[in-house]
PDB file of C-alpha atoms in Angstrom:
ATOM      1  CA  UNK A   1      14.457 200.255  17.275  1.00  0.00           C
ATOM      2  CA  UNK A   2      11.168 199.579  15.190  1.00  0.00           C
ATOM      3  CA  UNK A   3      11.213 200.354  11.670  1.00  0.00           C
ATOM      4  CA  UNK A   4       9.013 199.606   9.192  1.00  0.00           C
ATOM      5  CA  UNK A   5      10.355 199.865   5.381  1.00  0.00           C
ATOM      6  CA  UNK A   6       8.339 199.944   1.783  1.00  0.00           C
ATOM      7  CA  UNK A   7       9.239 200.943  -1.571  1.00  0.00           C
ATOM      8  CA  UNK A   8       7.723 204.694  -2.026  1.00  0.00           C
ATOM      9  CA  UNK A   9       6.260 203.736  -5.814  1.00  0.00           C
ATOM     10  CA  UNK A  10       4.652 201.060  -7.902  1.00  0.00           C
ATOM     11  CA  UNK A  11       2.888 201.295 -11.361  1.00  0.00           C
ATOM     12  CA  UNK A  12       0.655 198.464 -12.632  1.00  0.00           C
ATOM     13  CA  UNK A  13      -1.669 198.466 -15.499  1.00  0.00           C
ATOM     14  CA  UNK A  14      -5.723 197.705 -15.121  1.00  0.00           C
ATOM     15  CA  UNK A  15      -6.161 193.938 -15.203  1.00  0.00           C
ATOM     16  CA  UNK A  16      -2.852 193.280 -13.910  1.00  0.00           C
ATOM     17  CA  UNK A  17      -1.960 191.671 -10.080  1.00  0.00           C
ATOM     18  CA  UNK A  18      -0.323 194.525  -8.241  1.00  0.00           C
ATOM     19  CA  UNK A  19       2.125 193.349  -5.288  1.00  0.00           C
ATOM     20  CA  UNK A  20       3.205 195.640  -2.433  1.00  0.00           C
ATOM     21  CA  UNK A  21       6.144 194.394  -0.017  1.00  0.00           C
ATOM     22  CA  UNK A  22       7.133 195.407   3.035  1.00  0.00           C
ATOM     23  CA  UNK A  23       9.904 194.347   5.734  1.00  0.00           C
ATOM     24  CA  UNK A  24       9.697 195.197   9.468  1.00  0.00           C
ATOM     25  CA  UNK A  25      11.657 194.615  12.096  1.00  0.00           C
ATOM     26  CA  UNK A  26       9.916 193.998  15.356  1.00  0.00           C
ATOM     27  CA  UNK A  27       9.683 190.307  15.665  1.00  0.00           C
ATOM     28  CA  UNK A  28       7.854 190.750  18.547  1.00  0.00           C
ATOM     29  CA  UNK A  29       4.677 192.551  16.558  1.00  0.00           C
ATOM     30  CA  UNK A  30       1.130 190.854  17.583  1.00  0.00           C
ATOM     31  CA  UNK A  31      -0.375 191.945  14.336  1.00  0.00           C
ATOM     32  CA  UNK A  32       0.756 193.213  11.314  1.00  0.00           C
ATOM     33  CA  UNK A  33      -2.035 195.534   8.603  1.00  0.00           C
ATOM     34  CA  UNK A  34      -2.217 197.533   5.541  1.00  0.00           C
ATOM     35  CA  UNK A  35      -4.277 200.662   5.172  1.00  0.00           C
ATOM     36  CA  UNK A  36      -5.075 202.027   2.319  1.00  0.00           C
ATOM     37  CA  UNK A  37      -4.909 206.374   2.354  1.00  0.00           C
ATOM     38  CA  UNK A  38      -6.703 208.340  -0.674  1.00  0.00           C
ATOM     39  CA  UNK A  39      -6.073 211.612  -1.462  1.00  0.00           C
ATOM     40  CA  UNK A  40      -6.577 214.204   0.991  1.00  0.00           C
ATOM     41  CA  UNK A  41      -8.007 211.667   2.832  1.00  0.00           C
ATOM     42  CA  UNK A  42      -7.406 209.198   6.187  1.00  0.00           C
ATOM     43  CA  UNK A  43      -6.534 206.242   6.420  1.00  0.00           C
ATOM     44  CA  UNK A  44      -8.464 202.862   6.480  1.00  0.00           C
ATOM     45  CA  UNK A  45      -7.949 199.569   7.494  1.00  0.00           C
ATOM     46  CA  UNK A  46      -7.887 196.925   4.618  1.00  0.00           C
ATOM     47  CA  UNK A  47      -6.594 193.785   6.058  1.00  0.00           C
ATOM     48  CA  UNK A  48      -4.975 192.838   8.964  1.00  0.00           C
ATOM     49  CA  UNK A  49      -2.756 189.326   9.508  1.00  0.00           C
ATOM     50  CA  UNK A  50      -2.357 187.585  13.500  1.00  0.00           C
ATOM     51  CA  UNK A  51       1.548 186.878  13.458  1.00  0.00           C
ATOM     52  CA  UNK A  52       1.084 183.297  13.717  1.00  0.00           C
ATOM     53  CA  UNK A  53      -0.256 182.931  10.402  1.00  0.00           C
ATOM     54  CA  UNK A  54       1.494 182.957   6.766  1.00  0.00           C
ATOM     55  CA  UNK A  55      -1.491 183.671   4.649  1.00  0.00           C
ATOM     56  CA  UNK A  56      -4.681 185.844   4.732  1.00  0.00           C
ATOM     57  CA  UNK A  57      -7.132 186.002   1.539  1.00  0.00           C
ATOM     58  CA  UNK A  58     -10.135 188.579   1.839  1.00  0.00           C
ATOM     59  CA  UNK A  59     -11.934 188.643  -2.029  1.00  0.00           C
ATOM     60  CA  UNK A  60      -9.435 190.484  -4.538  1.00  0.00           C
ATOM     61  CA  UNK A  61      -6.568 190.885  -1.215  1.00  0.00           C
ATOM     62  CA  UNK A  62      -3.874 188.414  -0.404  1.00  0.00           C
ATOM     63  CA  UNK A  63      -1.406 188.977   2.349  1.00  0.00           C
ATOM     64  CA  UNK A  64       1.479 186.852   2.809  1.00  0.00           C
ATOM     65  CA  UNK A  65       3.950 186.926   6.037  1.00  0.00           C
ATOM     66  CA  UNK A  66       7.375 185.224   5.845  1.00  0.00           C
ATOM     67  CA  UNK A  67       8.329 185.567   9.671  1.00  0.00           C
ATOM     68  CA  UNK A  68      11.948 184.525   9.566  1.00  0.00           C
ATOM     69  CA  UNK A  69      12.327 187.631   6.627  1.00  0.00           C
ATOM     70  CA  UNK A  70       9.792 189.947   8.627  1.00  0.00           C
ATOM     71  CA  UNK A  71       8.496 190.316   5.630  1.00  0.00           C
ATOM     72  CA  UNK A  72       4.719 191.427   4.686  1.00  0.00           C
ATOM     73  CA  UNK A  73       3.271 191.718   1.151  1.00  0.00           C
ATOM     74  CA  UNK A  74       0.033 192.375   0.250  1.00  0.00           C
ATOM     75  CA  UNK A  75      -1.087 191.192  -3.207  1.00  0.00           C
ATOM     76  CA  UNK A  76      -4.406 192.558  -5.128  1.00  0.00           C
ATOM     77  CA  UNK A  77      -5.481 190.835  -8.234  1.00  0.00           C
ATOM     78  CA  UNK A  78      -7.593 192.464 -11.113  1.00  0.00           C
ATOM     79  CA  UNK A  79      -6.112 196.064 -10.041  1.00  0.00           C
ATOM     80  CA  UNK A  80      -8.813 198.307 -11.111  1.00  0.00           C
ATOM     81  CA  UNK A  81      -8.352 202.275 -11.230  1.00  0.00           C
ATOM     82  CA  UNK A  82     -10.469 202.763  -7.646  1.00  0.00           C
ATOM     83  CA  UNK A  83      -7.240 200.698  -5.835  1.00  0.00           C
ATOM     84  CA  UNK A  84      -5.051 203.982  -6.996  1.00  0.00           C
ATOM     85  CA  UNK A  85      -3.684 205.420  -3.319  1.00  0.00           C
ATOM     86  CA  UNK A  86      -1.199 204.978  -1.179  1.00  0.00           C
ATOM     87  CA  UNK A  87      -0.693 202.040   0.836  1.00  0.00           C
ATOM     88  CA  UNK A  88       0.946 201.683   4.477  1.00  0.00           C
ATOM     89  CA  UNK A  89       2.199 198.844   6.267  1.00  0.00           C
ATOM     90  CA  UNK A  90       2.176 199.028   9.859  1.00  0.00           C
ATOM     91  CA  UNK A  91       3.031 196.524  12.963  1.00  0.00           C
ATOM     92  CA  UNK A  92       2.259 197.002  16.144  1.00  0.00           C
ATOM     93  CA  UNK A  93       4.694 198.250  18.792  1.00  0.00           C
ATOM     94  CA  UNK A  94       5.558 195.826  21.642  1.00  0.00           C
ATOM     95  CA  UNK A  95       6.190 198.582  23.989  1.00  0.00           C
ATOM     96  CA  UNK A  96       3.476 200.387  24.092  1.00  0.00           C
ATOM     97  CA  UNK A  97      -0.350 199.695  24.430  1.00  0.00           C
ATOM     98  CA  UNK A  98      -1.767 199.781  20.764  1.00  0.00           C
ATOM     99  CA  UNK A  99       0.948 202.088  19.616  1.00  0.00           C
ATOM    100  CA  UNK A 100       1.224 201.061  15.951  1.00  0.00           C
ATOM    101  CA  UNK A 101       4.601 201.553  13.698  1.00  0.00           C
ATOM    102  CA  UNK A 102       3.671 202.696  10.047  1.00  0.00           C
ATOM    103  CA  UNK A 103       6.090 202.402   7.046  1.00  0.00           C
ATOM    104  CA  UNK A 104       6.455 205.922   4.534  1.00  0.00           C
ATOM    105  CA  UNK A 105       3.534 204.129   2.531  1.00  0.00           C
ATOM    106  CA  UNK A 106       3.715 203.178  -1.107  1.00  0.00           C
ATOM    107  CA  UNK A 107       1.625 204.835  -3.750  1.00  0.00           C
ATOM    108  CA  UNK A 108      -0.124 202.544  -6.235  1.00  0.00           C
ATOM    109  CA  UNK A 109      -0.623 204.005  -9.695  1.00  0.00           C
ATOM    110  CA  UNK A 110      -3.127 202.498 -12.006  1.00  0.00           C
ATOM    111  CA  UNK A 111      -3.041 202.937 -15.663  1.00  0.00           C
ATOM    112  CA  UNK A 112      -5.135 201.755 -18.863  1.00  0.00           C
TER     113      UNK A 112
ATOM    114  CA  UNK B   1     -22.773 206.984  12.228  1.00  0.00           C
ATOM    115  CA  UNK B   2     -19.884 206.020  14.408  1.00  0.00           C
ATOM    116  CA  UNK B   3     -16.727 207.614  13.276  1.00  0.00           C
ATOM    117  CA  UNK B   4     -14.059 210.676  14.175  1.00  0.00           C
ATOM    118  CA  UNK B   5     -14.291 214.077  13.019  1.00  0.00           C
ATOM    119  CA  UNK B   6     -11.380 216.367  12.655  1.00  0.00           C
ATOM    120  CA  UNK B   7     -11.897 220.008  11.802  1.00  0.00           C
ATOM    121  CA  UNK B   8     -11.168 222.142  10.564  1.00  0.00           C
ATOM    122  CA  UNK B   9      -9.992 220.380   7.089  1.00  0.00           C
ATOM    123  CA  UNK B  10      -7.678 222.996   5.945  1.00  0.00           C
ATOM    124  CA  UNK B  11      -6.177 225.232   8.186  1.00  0.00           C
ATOM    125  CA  UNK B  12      -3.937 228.845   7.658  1.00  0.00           C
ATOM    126  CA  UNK B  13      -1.717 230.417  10.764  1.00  0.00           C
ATOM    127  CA  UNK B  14       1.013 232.725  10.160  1.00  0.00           C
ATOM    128  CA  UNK B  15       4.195 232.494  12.107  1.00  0.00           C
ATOM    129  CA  UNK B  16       4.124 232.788  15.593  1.00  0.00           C
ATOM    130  CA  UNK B  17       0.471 231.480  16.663  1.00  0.00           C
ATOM    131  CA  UNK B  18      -1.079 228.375  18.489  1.00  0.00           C
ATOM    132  CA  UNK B  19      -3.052 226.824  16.629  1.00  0.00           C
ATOM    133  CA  UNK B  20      -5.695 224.250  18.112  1.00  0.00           C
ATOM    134  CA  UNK B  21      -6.674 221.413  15.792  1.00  0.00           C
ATOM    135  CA  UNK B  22      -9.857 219.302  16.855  1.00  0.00           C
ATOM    136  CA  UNK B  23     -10.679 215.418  17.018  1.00  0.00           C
ATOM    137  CA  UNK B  24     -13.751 213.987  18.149  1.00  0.00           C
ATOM    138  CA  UNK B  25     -15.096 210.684  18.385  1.00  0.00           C
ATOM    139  CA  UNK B  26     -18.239 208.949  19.056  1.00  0.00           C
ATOM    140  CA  UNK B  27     -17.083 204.539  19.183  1.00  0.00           C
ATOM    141  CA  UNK B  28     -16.856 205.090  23.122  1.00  0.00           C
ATOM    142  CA  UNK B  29     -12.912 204.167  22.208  1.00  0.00           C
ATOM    143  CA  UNK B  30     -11.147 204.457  25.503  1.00  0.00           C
ATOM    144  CA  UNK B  31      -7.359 205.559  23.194  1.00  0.00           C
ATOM    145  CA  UNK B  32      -7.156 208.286  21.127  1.00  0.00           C
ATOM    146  CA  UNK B  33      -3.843 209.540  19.015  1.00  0.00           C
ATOM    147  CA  UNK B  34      -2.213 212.026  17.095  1.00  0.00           C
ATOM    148  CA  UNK B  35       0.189 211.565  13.851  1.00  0.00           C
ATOM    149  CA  UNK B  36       1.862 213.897  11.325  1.00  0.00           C
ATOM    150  CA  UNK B  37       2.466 213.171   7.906  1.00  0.00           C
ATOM    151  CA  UNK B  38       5.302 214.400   5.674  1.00  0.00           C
ATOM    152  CA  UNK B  39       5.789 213.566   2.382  1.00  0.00           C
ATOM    153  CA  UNK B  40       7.801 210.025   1.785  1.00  0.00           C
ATOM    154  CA  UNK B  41       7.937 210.050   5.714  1.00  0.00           C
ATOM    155  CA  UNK B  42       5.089 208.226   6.564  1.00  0.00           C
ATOM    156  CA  UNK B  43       2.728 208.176   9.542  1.00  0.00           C
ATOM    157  CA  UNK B  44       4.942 209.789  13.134  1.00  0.00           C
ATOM    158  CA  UNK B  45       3.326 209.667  16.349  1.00  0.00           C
ATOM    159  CA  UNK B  46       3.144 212.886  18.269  1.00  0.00           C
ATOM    160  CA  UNK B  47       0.692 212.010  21.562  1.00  0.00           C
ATOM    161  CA  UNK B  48      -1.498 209.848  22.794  1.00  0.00           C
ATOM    162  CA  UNK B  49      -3.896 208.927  25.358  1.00  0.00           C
ATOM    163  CA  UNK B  50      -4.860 205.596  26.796  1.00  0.00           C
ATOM    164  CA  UNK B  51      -7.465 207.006  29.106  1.00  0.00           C
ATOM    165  CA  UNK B  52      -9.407 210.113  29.978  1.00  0.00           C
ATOM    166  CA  UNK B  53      -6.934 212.363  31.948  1.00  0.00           C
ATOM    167  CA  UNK B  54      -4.070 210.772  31.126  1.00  0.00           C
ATOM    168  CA  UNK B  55      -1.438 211.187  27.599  1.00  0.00           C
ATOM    169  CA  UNK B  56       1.726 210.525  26.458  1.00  0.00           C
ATOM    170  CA  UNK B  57       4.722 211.672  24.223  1.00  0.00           C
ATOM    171  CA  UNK B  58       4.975 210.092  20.943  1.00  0.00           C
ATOM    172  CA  UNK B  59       7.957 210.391  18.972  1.00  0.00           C
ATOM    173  CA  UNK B  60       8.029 214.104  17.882  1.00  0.00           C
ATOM    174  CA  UNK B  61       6.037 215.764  20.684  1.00  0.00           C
ATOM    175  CA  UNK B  62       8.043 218.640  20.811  1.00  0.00           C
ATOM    176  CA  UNK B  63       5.826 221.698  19.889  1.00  0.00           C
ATOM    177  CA  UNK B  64       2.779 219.799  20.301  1.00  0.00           C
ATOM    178  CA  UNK B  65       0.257 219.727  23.525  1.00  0.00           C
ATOM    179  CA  UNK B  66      -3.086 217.578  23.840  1.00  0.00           C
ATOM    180  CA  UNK B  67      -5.383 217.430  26.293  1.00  0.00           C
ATOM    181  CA  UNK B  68      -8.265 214.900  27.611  1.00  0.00           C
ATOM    182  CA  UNK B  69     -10.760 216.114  29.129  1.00  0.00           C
ATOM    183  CA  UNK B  70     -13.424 214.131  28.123  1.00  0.00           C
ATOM    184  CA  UNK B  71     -13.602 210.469  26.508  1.00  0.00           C
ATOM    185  CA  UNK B  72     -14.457 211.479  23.116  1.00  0.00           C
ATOM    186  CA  UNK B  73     -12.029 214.672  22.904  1.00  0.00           C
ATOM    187  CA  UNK B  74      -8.259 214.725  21.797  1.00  0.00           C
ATOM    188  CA  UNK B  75      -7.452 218.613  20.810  1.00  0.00           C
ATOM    189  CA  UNK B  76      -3.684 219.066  19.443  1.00  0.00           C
ATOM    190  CA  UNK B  77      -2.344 222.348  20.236  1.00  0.00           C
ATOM    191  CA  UNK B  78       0.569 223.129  17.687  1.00  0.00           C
ATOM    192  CA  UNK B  79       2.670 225.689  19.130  1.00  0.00           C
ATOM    193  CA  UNK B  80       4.866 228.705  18.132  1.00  0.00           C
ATOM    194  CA  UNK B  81       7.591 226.186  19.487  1.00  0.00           C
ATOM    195  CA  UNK B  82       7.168 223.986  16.717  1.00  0.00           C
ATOM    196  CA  UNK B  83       9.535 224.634  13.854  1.00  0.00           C
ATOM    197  CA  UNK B  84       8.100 223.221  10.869  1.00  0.00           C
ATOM    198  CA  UNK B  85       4.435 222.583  11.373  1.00  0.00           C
ATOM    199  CA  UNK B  86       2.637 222.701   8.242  1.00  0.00           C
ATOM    200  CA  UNK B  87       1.842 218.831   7.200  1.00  0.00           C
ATOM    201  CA  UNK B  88      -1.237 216.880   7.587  1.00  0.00           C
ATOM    202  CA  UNK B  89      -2.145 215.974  11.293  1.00  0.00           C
ATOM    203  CA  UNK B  90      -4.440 212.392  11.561  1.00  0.00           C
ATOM    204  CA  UNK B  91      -6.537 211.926  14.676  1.00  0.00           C
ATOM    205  CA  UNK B  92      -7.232 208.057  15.308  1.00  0.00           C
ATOM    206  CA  UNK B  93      -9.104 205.995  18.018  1.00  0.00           C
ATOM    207  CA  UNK B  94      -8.463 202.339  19.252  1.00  0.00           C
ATOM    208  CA  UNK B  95     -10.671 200.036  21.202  1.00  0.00           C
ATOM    209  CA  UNK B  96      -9.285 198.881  24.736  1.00  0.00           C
ATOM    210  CA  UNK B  97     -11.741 195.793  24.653  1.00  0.00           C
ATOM    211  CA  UNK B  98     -10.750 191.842  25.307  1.00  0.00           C
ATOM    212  CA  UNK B  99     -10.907 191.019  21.765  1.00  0.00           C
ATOM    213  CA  UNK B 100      -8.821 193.798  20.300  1.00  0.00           C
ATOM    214  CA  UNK B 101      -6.709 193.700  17.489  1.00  0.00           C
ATOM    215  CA  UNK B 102      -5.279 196.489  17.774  1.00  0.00           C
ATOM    216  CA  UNK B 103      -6.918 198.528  14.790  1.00  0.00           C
ATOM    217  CA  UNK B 104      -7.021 201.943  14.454  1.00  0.00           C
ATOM    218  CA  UNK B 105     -10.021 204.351  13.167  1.00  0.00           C
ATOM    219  CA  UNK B 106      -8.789 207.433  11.626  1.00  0.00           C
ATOM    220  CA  UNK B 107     -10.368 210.734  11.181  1.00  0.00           C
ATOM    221  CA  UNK B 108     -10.237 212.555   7.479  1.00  0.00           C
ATOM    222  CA  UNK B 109      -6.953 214.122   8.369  1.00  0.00           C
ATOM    223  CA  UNK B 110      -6.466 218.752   8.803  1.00  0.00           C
ATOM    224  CA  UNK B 111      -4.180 220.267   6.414  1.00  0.00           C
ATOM    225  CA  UNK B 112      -1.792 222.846   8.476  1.00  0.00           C
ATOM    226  CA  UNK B 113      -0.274 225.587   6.087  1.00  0.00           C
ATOM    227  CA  UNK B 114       2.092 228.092   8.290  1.00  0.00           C
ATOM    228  CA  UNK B 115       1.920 231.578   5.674  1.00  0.00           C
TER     229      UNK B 115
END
């Protein structure tokens, strides 16, 4: 079945690159995103990469896909203490009309 | 503004009563859904719609009802059926349009606490 799987925790100082990963296994998946949750909060779309590329760059985001791995990462450089939240992964679901499959989400902490 | 509203935020029942959470949303998005969230369990789907008058079971539907009545309107109804329902329910829309990439809008999310 689908299943989406990311490490639970990361801790990166201010300055620093942060890197989240993320493997999937629907090879199928049309698109593949990361949304960003803050406390008590929903979530929002940060990025989004079409499975037929290997690299998306938006300002301080970088997402890489490695297809044959089904692996996703999403990089941000200069982590400042605003990017602390949680961050999903999530790929679409082949089955069903824009059902998407979400990982258990990894939460970013930022320290000085 | 176009967006979704979920209310209310934070929500109380005691054991043994229906509870009816709300979603509303104004992008004319033709699919709505519901998710829970658990701790370390990530986003699960519980319903969703593709169309007015029509829904379907997520993964974990059991305990839950919806109905669509209306475009913009998704209410979850968590039952006395459902065993462990205090979490954090999301509401989200999706476009049906040509271009569509599949995104989804989320609403700010109501905290269920069962007493």
């Amino acid at each position: 079945g689908e299943d989406v799987e990311q490490s639970l925790f990361l801790s990166v100082r201010e300055g620093d690159s942060s890197v989240i990963n993320c493997t999937y296994t629907d090879s199928s998946s049309t698109y593949l995103y990361w949304y960003k949750q803050e406390p008590g909060a929903g979530l929002q779309l940060l990025t989004y990469i079409f499975s037929n590329m290997d690299m998306k760059q938006d300002q301080r985001l970088t997402v890489l896909l490695n297809k044959k791995d089904k692996h996703l990462s999403l990089r941000i450089a200069d982590t400042q203490t605003g990017d602390s939240a949680i961050y999903f992964c999530a790929e679409t679901f082949s089955g069903g009309y824009n059902k998407l499959i979400f990982g258990a989400g990894t939460r970013l902490a930022v320290h000085p | 503004d176009g967006g979704i509203t979920q209310s209310p935020k934070y929500l109380f029942r005691k054991e043994g009563q229906n509870v009816t959470l709300s979603c509303e949303q104004n992008l004319n998005h033709d699919a709505m859904y519901w998710y829970r969230q658990d701790p370390g369990q990530g986003l699960r789907l519980i319903y969703y719609s593709q169309i007015v008058n029509d829904f379907q079971k997520g993964d974990i539907a059991e305990g839950y009802s919806v109905s669509r009545e209306k475009k913009e309107s998704f209410p979850l109804t968590v039952t006395s059926a459902q065993k462990n329902p205090t979490a954090f329910y999301l509401c989200a829309s999706s476009s049906s349009g040509r271009v569509n990439t599949g995104e989804l809008f989320f609403g700010e999310g109501s905290r269920l606490t069962v007493l």
